[in-house]
mmCIF file of C-alpha atoms and ligand atoms in Angstrom:
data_model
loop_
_atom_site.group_PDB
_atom_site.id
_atom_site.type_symbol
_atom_site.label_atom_id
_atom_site.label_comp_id
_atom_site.label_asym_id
_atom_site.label_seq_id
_atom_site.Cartn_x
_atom_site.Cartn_y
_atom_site.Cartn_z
ATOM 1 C CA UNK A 1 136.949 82.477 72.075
ATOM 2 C CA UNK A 2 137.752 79.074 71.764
ATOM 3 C CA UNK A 3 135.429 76.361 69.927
ATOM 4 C CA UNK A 4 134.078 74.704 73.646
ATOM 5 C CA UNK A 5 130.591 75.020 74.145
ATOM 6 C CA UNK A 6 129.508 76.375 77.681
ATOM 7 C CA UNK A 7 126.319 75.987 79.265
ATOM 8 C CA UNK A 8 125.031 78.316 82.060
ATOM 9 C CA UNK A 9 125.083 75.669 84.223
ATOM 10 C CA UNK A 10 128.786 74.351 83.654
ATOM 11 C CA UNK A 11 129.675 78.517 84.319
ATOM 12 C CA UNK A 12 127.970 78.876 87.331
ATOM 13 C CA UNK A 13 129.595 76.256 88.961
ATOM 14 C CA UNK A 14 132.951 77.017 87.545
ATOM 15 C CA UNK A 15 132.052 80.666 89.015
ATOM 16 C CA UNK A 16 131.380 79.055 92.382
ATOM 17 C CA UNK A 17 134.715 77.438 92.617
ATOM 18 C CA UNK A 18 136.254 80.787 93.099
ATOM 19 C CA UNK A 19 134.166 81.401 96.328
ATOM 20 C CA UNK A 20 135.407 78.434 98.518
ATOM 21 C CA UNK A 21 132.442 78.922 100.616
ATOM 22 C CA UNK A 22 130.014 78.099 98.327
ATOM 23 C CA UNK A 23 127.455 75.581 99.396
ATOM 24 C CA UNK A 24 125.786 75.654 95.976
ATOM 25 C CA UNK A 25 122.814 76.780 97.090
ATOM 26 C CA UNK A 26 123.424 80.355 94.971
ATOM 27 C CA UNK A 27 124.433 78.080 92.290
ATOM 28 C CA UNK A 28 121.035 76.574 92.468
ATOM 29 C CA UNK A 29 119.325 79.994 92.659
ATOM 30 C CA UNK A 30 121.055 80.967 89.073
ATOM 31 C CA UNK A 31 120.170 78.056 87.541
ATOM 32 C CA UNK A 32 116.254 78.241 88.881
ATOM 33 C CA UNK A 33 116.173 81.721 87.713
ATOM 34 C CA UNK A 34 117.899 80.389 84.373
ATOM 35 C CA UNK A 35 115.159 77.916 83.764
ATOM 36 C CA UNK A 36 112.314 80.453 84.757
ATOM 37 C CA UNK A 37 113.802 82.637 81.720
ATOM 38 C CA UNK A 38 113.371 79.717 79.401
ATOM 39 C CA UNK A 39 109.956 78.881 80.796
ATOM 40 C CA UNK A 40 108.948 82.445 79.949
ATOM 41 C CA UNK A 41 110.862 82.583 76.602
ATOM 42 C CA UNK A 42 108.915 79.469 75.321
ATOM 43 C CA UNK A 43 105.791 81.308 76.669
ATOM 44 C CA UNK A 44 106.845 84.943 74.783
ATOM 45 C CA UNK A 45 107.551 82.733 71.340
ATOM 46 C CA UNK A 46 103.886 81.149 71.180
ATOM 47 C CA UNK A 47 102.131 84.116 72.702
ATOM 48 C CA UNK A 48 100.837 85.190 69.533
ATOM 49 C CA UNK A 49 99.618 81.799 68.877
ATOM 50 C CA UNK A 50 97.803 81.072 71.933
ATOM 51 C CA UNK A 51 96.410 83.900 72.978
ATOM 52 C CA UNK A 52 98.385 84.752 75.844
ATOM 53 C CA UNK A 53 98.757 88.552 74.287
ATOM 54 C CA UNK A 54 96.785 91.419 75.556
ATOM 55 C CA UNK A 55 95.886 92.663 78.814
ATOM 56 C CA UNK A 56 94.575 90.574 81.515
ATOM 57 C CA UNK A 57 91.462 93.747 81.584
ATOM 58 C CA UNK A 58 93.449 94.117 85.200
ATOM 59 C CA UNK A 59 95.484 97.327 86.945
ATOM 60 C CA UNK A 60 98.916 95.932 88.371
ATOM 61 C CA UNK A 61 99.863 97.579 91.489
ATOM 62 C CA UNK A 62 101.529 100.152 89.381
ATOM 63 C CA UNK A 63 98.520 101.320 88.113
ATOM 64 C CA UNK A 64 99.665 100.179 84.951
ATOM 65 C CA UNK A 65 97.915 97.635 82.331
ATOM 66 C CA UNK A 66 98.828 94.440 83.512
ATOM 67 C CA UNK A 67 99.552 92.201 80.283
ATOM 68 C CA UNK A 68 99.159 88.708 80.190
ATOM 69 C CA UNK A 69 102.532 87.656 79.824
ATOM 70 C CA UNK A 70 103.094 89.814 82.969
ATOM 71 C CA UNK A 71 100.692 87.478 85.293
ATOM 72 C CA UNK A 72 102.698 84.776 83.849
ATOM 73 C CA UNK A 73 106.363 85.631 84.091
ATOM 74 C CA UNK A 74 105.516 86.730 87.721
ATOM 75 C CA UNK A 75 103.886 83.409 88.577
ATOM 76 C CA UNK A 76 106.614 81.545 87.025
ATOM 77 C CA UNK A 77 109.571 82.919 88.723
ATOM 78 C CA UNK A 78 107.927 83.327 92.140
ATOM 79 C CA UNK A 79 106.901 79.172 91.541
ATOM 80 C CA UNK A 80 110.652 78.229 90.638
ATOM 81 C CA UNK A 81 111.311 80.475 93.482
ATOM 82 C CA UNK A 82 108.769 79.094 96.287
ATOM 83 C CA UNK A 83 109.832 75.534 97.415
ATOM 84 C CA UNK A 84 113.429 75.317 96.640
ATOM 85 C CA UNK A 85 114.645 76.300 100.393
ATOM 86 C CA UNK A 86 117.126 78.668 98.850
ATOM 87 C CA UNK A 87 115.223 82.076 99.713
ATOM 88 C CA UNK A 88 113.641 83.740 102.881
ATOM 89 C CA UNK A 89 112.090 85.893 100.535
ATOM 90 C CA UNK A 90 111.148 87.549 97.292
ATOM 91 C CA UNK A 91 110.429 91.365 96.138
ATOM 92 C CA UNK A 92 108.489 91.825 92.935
ATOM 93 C CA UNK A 93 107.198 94.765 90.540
ATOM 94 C CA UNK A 94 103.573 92.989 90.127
ATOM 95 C CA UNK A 95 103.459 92.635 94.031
ATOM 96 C CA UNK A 96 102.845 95.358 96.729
ATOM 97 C CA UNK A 97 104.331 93.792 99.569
ATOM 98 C CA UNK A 98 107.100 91.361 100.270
ATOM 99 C CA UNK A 99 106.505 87.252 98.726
ATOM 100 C CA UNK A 100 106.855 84.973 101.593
ATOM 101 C CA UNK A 101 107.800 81.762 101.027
ATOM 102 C CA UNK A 102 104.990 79.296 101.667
ATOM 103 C CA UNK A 103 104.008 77.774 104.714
ATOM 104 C CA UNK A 104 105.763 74.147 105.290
ATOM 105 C CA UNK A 105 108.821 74.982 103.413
ATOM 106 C CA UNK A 106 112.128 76.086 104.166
ATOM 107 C CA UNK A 107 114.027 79.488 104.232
ATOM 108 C CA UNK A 108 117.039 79.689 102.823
ATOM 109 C CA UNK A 109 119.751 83.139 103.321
ATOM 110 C CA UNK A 110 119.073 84.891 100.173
ATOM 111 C CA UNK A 111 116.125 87.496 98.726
ATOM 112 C CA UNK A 112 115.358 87.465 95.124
ATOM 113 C CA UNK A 113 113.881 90.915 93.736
ATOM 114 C CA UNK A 114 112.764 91.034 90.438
ATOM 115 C CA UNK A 115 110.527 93.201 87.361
ATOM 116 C CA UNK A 116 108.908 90.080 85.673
ATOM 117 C CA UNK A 117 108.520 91.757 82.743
ATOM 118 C CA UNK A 118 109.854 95.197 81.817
ATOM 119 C CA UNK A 119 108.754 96.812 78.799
ATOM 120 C CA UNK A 120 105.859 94.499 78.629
ATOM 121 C CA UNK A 121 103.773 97.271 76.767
ATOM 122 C CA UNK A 122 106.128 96.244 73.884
ATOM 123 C CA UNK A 123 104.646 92.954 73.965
ATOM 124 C CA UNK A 124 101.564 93.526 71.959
ATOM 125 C CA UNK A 125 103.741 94.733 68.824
ATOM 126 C CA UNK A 126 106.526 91.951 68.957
ATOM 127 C CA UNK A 127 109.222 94.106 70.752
ATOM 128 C CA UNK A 128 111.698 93.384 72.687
ATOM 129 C CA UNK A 129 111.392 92.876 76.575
ATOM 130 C CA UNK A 130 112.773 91.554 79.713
ATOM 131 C CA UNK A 131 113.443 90.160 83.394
ATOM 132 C CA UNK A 132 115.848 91.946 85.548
ATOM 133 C CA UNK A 133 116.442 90.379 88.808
ATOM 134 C CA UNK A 134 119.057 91.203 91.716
ATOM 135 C CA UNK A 135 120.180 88.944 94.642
ATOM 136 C CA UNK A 136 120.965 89.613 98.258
ATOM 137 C CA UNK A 137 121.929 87.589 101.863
ATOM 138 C CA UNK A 138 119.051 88.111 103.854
ATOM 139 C CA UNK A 139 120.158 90.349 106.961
ATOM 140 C CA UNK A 140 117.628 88.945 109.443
ATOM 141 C CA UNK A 141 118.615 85.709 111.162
ATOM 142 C CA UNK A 142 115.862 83.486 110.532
ATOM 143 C CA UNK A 143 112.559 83.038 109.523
ATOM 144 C CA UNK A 144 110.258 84.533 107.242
ATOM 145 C CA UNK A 145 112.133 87.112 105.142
ATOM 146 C CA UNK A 146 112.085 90.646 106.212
ATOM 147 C CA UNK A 147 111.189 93.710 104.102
ATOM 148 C CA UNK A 148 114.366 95.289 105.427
ATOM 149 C CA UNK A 149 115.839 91.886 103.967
ATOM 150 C CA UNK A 150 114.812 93.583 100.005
ATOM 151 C CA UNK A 151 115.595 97.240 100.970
ATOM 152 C CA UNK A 152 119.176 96.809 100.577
ATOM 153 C CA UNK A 153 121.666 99.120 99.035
ATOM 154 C CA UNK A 154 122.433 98.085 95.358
ATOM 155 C CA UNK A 155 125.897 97.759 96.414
ATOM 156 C CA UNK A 156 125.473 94.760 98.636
ATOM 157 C CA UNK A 157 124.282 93.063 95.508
ATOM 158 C CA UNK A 158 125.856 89.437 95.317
ATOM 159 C CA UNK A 159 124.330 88.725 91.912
ATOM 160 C CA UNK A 160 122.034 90.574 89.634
ATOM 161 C CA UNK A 161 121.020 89.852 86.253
ATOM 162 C CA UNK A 162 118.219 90.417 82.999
ATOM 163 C CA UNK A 163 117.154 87.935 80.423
ATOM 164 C CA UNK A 164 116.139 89.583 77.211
ATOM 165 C CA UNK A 165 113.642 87.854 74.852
ATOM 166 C CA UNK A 166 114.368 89.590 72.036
ATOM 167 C CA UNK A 167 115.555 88.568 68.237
ATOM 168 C CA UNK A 168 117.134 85.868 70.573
ATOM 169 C CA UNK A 169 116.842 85.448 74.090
ATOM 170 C CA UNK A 170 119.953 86.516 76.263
ATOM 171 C CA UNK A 171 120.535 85.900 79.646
ATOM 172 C CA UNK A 172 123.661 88.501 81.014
ATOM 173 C CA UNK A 173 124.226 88.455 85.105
ATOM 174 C CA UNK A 174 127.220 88.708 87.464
ATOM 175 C CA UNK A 175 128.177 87.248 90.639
ATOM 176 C CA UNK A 176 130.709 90.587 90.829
ATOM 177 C CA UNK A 177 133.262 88.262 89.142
ATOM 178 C CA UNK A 178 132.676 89.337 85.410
ATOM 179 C CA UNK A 179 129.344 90.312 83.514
ATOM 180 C CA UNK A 180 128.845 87.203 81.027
ATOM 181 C CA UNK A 181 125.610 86.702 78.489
ATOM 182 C CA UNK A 182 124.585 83.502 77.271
ATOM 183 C CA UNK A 183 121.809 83.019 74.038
ATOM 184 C CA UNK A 184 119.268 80.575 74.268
ATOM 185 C CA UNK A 185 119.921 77.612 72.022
ATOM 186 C CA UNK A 186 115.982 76.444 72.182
ATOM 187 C CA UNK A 187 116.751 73.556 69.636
ATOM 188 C CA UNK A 188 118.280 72.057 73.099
ATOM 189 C CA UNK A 189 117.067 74.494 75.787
ATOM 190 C CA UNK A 190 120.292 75.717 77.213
ATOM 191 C CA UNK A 191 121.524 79.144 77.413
ATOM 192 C CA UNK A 192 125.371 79.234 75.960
ATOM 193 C CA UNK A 193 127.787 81.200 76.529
ATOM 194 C CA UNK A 194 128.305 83.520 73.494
ATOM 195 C CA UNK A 195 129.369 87.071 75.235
ATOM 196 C CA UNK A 196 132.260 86.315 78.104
ATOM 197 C CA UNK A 197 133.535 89.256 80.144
ATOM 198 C CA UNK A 198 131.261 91.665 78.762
ATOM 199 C CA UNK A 199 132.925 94.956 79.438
ATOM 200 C CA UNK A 200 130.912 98.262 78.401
ATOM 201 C CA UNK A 201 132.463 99.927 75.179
ATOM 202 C CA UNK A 202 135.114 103.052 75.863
ATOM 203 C CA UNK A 203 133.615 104.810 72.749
ATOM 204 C CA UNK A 204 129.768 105.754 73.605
ATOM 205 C CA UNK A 205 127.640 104.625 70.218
ATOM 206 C CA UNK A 206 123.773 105.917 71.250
ATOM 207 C CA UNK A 207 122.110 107.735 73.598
ATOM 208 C CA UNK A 208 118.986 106.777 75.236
ATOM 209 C CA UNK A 209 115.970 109.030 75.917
ATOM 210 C CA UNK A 210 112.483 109.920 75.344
ATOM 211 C CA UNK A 211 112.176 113.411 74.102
ATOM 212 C CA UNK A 212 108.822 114.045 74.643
ATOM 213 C CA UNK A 213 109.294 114.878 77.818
ATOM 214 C CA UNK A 214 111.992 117.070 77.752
ATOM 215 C CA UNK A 215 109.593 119.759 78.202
ATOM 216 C CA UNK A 216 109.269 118.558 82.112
ATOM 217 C CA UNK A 217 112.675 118.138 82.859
ATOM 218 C CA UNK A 218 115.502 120.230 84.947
ATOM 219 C CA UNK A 219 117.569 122.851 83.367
ATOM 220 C CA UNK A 220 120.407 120.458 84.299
ATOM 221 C CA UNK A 221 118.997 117.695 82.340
ATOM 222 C CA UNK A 222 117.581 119.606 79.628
ATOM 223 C CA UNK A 223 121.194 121.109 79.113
ATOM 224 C CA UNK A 224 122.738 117.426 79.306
ATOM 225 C CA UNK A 225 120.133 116.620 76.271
ATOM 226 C CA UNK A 226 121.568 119.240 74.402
ATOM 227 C CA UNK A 227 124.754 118.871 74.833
ATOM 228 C CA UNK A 228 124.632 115.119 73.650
ATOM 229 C CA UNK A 229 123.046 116.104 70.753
ATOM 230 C CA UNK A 230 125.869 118.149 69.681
ATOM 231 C CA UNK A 231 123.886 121.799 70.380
ATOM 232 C CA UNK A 232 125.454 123.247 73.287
ATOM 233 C CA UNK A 233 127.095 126.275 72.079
ATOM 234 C CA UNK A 234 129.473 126.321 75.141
ATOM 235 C CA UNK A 235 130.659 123.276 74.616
ATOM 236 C CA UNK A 236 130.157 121.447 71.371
ATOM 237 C CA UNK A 237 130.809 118.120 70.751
ATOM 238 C CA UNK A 238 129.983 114.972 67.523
ATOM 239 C CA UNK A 239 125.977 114.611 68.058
ATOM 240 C CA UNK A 240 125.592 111.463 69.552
ATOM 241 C CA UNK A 241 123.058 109.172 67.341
ATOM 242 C CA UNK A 242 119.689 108.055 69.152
ATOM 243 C CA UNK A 243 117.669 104.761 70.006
ATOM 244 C CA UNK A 244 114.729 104.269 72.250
ATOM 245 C CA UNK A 245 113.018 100.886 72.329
ATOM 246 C CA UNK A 246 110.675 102.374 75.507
ATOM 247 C CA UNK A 247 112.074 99.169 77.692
ATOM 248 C CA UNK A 248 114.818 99.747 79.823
ATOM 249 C CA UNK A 249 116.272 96.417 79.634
ATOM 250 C CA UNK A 250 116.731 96.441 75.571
ATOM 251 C CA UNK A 251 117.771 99.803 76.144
ATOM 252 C CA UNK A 252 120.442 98.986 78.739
ATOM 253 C CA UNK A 253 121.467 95.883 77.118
ATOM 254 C CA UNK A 254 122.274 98.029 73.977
ATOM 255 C CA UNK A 255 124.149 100.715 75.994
ATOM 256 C CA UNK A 256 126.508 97.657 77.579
ATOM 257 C CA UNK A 257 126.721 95.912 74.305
ATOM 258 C CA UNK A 258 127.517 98.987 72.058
ATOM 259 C CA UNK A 259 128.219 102.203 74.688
ATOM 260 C CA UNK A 260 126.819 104.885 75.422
ATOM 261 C CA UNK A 261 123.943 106.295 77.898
ATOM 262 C CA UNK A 262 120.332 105.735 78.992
ATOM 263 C CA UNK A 263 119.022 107.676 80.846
ATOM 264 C CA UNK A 264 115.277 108.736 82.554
ATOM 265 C CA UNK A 265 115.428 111.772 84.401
ATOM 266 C CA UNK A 266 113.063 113.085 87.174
ATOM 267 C CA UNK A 267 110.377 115.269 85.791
ATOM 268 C CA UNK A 268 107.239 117.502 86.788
ATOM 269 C CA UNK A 269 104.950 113.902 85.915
ATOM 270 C CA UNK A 270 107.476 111.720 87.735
ATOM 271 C CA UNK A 271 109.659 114.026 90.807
ATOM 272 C CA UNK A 272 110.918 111.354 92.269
ATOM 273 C CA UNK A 273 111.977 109.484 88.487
ATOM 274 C CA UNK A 274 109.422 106.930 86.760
ATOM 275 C CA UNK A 275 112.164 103.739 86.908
ATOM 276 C CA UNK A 276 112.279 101.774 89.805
ATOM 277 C CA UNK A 277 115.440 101.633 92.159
ATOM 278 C CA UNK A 278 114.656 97.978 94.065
ATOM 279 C CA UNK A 279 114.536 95.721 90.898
ATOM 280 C CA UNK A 280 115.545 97.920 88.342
ATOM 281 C CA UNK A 281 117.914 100.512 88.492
ATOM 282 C CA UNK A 282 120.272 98.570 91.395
ATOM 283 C CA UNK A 283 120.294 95.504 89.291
ATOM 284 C CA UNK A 284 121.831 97.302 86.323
ATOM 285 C CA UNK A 285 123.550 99.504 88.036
ATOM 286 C CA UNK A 286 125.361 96.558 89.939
ATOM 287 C CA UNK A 287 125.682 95.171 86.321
ATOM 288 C CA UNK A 288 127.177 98.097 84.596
ATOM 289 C CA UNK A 289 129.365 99.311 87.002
ATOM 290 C CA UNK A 290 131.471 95.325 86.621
ATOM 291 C CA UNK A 291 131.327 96.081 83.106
ATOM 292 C CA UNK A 292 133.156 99.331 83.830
ATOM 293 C CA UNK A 293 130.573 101.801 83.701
ATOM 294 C CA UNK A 294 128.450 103.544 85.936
ATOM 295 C CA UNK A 295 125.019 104.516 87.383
ATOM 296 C CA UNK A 296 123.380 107.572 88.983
ATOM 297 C CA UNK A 297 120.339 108.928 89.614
ATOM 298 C CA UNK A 298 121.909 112.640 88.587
ATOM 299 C CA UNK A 299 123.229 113.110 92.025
ATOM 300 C CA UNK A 300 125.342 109.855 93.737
ATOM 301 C CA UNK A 301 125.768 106.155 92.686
ATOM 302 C CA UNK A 302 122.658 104.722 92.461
ATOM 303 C CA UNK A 303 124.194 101.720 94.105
ATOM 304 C CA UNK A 304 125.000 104.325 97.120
ATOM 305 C CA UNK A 305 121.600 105.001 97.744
ATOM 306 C CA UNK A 306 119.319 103.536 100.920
ATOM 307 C CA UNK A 307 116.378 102.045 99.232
ATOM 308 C CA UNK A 308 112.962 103.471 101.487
ATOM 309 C CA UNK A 309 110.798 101.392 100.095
ATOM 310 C CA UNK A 310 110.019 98.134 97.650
ATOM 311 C CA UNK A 311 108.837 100.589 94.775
ATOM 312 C CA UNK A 312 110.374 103.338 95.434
ATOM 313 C CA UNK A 313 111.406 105.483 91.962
ATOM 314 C CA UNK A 314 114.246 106.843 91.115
ATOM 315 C CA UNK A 315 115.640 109.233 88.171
ATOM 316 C CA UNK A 316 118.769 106.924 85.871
ATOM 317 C CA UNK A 317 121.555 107.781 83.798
ATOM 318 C CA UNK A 318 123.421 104.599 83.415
ATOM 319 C CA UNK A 319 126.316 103.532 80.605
ATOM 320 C CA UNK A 320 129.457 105.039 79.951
ATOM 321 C CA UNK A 321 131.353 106.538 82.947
ATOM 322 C CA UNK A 322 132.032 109.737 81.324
ATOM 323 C CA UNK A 323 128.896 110.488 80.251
ATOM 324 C CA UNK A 324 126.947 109.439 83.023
ATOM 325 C CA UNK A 325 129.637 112.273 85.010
ATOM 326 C CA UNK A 326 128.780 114.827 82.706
ATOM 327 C CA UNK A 327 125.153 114.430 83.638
ATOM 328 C CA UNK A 328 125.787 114.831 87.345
ATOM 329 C CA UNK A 329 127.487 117.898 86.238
ATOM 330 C CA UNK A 330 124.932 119.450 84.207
ATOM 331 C CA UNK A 331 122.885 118.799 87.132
ATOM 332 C CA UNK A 332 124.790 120.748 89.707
ATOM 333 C CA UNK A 333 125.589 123.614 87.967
ATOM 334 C CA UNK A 334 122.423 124.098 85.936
ATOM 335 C CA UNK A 335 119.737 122.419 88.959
HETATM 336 P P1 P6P B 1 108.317 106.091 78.542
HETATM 337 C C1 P6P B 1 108.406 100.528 80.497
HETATM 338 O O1 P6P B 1 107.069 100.879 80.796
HETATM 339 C C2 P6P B 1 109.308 101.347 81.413
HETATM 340 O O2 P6P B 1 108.992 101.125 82.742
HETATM 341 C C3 P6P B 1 110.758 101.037 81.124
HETATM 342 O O3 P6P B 1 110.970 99.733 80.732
HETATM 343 C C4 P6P B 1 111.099 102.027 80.022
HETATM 344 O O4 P6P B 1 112.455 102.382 80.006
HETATM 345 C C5 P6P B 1 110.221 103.228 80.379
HETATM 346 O O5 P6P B 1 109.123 102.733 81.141
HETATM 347 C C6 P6P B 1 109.679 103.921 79.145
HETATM 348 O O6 P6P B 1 108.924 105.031 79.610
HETATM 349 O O7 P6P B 1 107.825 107.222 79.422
HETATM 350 O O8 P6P B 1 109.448 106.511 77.642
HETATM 351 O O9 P6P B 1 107.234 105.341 77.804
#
């Protein structure tokens, strides 16, 4: 890569000159979603110092422990997100129903859907988390945005994205031109671009799973396990080596970065799958697939499938093509 030093900002607008009718509003969605990930990453890197760990005492909607840092990521991207004119709506994990935008300001012809936080249960032990967000036109005309406006399939995605506060904080998205991450340079608050034309490794690396529950799981599944760990006596293969971080975006950013598979299959505690599909499996799927791999929840594309609801589940096996196959074959012949 040559020595030039490319902001987010200078590469979204070079990305919108290859869409001649680009009225840089999208531009000005990346960018607001951009600065939202910094806001938050300042806010992760002095958590510890004031106070801003720990629960809020509160259940999110999810019946999960809503942390802190949750209440805040959500407030911050739905406030960068509120006045700009550039939405008719937003979807978000920490939210039952559909954001509107606020009274007296305009809509604009996109929805913004969006996991604040993911992972955040790592936050209490310094681990890694993250922000996935997708982008859609709204369908309906005008107006308030609709929920049918945030149940779209994954593959009418026209950008999706995650920002990763991690060892450093990355933010990777794609307008379907290219999957491109950028690290946070906080010493001058821009995200640069340091991984161009990400494109998922041929040669998987890890897999991605949390045994515990294999107990729960499908023959089909429980029979892809195996076989990735090298013990399928029909058909052996090299074991493949194991990480879990227990949040699906450092997990997924690993996958792209090094190959491989995640995956979270449906079980007898979660039937339908514990991920989400609106704001977290689409997203990455959308991601993964222009990076050349692919995404299913064990039967079809995730990308393929016609969202129901705003947190609706779904099982996920996402990474390398071949692998992520192999899986939807376990599961036919063995489910
Ligand atoms: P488990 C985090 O709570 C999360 O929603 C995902 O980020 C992560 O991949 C998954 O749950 C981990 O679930 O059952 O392994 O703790």
């Amino acid at each position: 890569m040559d020595d030039q030093i490319i902001t987010i900002e200078r590469h979204i607008v070079e990305q919108e000159r290859e869409y001649p009718e680009a009225t840089g509003v999208f531009s000005n969605l990346l960018y607001d979603i951009a600065l939202a990930g910094k806001i938050i990453a300042r806010e992760m890197a002095r958590a510890g110092l004031v106070g801003t760990l720990g629960s809020t005492g509160e259940m999110n909607i999810q019946r999960e422990e809503q942390m802190k840092l949750d209440v805040f990521a959500n407030q911050t991207i739905i406030r960068m997100n509120s006045f700009t004119g550039r939405l008719a709506a937003m979807a978000s994990e920490e939210r039952e129903d559909v954001i509107d935008i606020p009274r007296g300001y305009g809509t604009g012809k996109y929805v913004l859907v969006f996991d604040p936080l993911d992972g955040s249960s790592n936050i209490d032990i310094n681990a890694t988390v993250g922000t996935i967000f997708g982008v859609y036109r709204r369908r309906s005309e005008e107006g308030p945005g609709t929920i049918a406006d945030c149940l779209q399939k994954g593959r009418h995605t026209v950008a999706a994205g995650y920002i990763i506060y991690g060892s450093s904080t990355m933010m990777v998205y794609t307008t379907g031109k290219g999957v491109h991450g950028f690290t946070l340079d906080s010493g001058v608050g821009e995200f640069l671009l340091s991984h161009p034309d990400l494109r998922i490794p041929n040669t998987p690396r890890y897999s991605s799973v949390n045994h515990a529950y294999e107990a729960f799981r499908s023959e089909g599944a429980k029979r892809f396990g195996r076989w990735l760990q090298g013990i399928d006596e029909e058909d052996p293969r090299e074991p493949l080596s194991e990480r879990y971080f227990g949040a699906l975006v450092a997990d997924f950013h690993r996958t792209l970065l090094k190959g491989g598979i995640f995956y979270y299959p449906a079980d007898s505690r979660y039937p339908e799958g514990k991920l989400r599909l609106v704001y977290e499996a689409n997203p990455l799927a959308f991601i993964v697939e222009e990076a050349g791999g692919y995404a299913s929840d064990g039967l079809q594309n995730i990308l393929d499938v016609e969202p129901r609801d705003l947190h609706q589940r779904t099982p996920l096996f996402i990474g390398d093509r071949v692998l992520v196959e192999k899986a939807e074959q376990f599961i036919a012949k063995f489910d």
